[in-house]
Coordinates of C-alpha atoms and ligand atoms in Angstrom, one line a residue:
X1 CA 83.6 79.0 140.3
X2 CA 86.6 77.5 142.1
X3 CA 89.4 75.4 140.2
X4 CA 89.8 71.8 141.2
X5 CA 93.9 71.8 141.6
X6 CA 96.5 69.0 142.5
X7 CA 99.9 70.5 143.3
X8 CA 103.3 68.7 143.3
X9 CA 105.4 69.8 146.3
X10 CA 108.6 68.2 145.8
X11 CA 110.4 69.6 148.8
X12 CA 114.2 69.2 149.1
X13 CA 114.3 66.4 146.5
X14 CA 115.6 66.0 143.2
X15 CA 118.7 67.4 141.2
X16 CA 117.8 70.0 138.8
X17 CA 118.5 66.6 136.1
X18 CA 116.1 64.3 138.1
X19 CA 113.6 67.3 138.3
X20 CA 113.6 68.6 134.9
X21 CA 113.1 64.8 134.0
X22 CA 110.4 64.0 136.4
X23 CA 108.7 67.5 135.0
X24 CA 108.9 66.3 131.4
X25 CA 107.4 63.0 132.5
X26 CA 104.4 64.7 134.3
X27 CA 104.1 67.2 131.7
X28 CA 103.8 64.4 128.5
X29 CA 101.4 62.3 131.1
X30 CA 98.7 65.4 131.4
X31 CA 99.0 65.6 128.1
X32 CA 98.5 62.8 126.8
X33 CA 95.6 62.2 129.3
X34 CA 92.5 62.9 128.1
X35 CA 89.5 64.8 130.2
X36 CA 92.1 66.0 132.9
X37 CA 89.7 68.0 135.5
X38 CA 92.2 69.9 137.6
X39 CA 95.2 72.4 137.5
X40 CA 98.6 70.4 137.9
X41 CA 100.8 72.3 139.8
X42 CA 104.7 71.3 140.2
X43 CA 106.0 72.8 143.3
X44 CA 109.9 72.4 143.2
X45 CA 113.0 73.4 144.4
X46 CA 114.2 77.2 143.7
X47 CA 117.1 75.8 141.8
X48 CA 114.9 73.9 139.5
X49 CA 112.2 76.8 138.5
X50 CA 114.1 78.1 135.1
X51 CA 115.2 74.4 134.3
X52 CA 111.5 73.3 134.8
X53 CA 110.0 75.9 133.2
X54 CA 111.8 75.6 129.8
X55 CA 110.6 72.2 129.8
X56 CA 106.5 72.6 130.9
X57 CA 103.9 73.6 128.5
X58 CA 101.8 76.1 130.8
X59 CA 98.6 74.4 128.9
X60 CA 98.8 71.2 131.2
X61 CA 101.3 72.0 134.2
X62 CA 101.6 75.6 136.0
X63 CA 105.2 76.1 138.3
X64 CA 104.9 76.8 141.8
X65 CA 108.3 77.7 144.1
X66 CA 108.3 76.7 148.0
X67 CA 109.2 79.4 149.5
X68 CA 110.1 82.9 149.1
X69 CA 112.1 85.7 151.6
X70 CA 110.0 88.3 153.6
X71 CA 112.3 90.7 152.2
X72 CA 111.6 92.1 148.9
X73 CA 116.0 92.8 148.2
X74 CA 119.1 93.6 149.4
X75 CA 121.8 92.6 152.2
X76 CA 119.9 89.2 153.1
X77 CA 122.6 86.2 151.7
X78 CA 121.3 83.2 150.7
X79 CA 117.5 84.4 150.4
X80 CA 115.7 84.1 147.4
X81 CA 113.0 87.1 146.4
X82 CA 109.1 86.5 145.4
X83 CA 110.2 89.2 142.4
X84 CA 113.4 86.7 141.8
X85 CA 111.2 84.0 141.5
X86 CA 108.6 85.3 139.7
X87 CA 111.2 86.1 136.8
X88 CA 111.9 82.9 136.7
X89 CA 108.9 82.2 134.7
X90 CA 106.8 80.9 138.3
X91 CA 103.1 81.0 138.6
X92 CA 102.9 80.4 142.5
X93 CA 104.4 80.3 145.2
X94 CA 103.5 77.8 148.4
X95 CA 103.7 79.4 151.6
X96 CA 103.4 79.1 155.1
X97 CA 104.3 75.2 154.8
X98 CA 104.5 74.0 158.4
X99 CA 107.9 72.4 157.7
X100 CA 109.4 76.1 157.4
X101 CA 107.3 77.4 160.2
X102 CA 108.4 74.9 162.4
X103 CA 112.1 73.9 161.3
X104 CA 113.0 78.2 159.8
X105 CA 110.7 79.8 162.9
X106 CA 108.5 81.4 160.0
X107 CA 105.6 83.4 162.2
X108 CA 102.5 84.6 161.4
X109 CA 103.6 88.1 160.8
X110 CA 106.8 86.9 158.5
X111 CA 103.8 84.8 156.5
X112 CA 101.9 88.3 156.1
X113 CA 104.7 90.1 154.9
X114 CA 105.8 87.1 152.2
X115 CA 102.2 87.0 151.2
X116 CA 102.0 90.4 150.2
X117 CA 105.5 90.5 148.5
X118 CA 104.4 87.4 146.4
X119 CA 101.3 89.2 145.3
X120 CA 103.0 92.1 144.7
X121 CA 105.1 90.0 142.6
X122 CA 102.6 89.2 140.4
X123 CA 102.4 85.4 142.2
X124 CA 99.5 84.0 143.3
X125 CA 100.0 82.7 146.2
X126 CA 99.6 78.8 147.9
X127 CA 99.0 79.0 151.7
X128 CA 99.2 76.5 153.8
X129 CA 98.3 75.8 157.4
X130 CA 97.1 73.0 159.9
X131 CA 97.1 72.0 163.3
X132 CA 100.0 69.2 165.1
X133 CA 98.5 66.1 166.5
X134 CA 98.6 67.6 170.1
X135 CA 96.4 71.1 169.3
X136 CA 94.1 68.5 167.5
X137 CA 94.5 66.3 170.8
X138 CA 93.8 69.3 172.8
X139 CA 90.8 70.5 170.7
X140 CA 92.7 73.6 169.8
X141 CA 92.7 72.8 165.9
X142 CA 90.2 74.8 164.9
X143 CA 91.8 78.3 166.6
X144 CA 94.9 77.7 165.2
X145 CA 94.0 76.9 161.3
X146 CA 91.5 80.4 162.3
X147 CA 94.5 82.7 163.9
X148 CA 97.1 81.0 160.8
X149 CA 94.3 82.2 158.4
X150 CA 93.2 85.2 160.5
X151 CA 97.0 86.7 160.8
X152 CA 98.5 86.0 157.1
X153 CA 95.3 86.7 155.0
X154 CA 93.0 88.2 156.1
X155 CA 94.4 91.8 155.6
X156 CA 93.7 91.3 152.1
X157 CA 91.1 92.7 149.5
X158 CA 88.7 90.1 148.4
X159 CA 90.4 90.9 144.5
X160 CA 93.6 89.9 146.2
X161 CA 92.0 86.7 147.9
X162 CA 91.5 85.6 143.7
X163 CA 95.2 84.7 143.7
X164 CA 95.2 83.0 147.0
X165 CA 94.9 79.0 147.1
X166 CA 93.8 77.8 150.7
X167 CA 96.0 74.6 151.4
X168 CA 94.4 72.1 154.9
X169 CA 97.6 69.8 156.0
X170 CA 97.7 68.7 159.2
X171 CA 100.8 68.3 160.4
X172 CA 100.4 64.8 161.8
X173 CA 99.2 63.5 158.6
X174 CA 102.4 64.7 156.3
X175 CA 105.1 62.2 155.3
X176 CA 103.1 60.3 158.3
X177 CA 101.4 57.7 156.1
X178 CA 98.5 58.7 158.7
X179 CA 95.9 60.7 156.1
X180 CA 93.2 62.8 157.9
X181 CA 89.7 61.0 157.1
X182 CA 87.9 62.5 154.2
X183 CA 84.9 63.4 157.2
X184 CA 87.8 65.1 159.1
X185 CA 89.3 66.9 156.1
X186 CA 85.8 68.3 155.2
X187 CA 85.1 69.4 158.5
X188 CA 87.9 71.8 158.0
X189 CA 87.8 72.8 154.8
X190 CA 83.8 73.5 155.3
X191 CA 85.6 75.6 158.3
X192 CA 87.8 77.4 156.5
X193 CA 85.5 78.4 154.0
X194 CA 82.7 79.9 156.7
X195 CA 85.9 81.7 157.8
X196 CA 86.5 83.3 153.9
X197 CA 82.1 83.5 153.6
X198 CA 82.5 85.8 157.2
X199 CA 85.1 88.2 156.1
X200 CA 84.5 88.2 152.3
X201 CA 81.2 86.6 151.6
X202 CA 80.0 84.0 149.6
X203 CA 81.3 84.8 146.4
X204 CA 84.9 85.2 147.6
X205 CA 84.2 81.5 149.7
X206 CA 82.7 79.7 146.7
X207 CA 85.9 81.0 144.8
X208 CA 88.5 80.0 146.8
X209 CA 90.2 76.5 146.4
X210 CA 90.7 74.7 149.1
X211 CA 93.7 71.9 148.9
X212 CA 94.1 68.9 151.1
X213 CA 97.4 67.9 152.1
X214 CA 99.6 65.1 154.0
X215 CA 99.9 61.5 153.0
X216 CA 97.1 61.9 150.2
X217 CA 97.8 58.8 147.1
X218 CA 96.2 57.3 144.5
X219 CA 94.3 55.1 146.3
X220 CA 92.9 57.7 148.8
X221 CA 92.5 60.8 147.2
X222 CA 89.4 59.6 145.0
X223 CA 87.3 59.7 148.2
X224 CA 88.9 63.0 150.0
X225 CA 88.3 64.7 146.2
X226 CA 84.8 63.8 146.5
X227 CA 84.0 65.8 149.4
X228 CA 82.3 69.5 148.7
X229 CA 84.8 71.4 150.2
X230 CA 88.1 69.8 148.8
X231 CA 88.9 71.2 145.9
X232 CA 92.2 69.2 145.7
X233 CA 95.4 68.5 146.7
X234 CA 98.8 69.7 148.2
X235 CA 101.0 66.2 147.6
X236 CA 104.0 65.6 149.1
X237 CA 106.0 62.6 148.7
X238 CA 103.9 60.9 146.0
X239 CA 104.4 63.8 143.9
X240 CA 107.8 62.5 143.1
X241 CA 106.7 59.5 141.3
X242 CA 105.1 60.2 138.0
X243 CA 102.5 57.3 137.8
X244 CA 101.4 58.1 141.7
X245 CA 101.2 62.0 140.6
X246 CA 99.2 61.0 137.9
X247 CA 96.9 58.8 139.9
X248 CA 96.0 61.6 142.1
X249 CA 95.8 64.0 139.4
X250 CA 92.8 61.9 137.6
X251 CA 91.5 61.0 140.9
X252 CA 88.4 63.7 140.3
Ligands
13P1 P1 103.1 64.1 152.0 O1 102.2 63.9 150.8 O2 104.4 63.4 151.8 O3 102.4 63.6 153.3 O4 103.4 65.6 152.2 C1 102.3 66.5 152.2 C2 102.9 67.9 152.1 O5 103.5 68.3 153.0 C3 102.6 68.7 150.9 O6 103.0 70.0 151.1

């Protein structure tokens, strides 16, 4: 059966000393914290994995990167590899955040070819996708989570699909304070997973986690957790504060 997660995603914040620090501090927290019923997941900066992951114990907190390059070497200054960060001692990487496919122009295609060279890389594989506030205006939402689905994953074996974390974030709920209701979030994650039960069937759907993400917290991620389909979350900014982490991380 599925894995109940709450990932970190720490975006462009932190030095590597705040990081490391903030990582120790989540790290000692799980620990210490008894009946813990999800995966913690710190998502951070590519210049913090190494740091991070000298200081984690892989029993209570897993390392995920952000990003990786569609490339898998050479000539491409500045990029960062899935193979370069899976030597880094990374268990994940997040893709197909809508911050890089709408600020870095990161297509459906480019998603499909990181996908692959993360797996490849031994990574599994955090993918996320989610509709703006005008396809949800327009009624659209559904077609687009299916063709962002559709065109990075679904050319994948239903082995492959094991390493493959399904992450829901609407775009106008993230940094937004605006959280999806947990009806709305469950509509799409119960979507997402008829999608997986159509190509893979049921076993491959009843195995795959399902995140929520954008503007989840302590105080409203008891009730989005308690839907069947949302296996978790994707957190943004209060990832960055250890007691809020925490809060959402006991929230099951
Ligand atoms: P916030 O939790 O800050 O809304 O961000 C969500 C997100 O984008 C996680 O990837």
């Amino acid at each position: 059966m599925r894995k109940n997660i709450v990932a970190g995603n720490w975006k462009m914040n932190t030095t590597v000393p705040e990081g490391v620090q903030l990582a120790k501090d989540v790290c000692m927290a799980v620990a210490q914290t008894p009946g813990i019923k999800c995966q913690v997941i710190l998502g951070v900066p590519f210049t913090h994995l190494t740091a991070v992951n000298q200081v984690i114990d892989k029993n209570y907190v897993m390392l995920a990167a952000e990003n990786c390059a569609d490339h898998d070497k050479g000539a491409y200054t500045g990029e960062v590899s899935a193979a370069m960060v899976a030597s880094t001692g990374a268990d994940f990487v997040i893709l197909g955040h809508s911050e890089r496919r709408g600020y870095y122009n990161e297509t459906i295609d480019m998603l499909k070819t990181k996908v692959d060279l993360a797996l490849e890389a031994g990574l599994k594989v955090i993918f996320c996708c989610g509709e703006s506030l005008d396809e949800r205006k327009a009624g659209t939402h559904f077609e687009v989570i299916k063709n962002e689905i559709v065109g990075s994953l679904f050319h994948l074996s239903a082995d492959q699909m094991a390493n493959v974390v399904i992450a829901y974030e609407p775009i106008w709920a993230i940094g937004t304070g605006e959280t999806a209701t947990s009806d709305q979030a469950q509509e799409i994650h119960a979507f997402i997973r008829s999608l997986l039960c159509e190509k893979y069937g049921q076993q491959v759907a009843d195995d795959t986690t399902i995140l929520y993400g954008g503007s989840c917290k302590p105080g409203n991620a008891p009730e989005l957790f308690a839907k069947s389909d949302i296996d978790g979350g994707l957190i943004g900014g209060a990832s960055l504060k250890c007691a809020d982490f925490m809060g959402i991380v006991t929230a099951f």
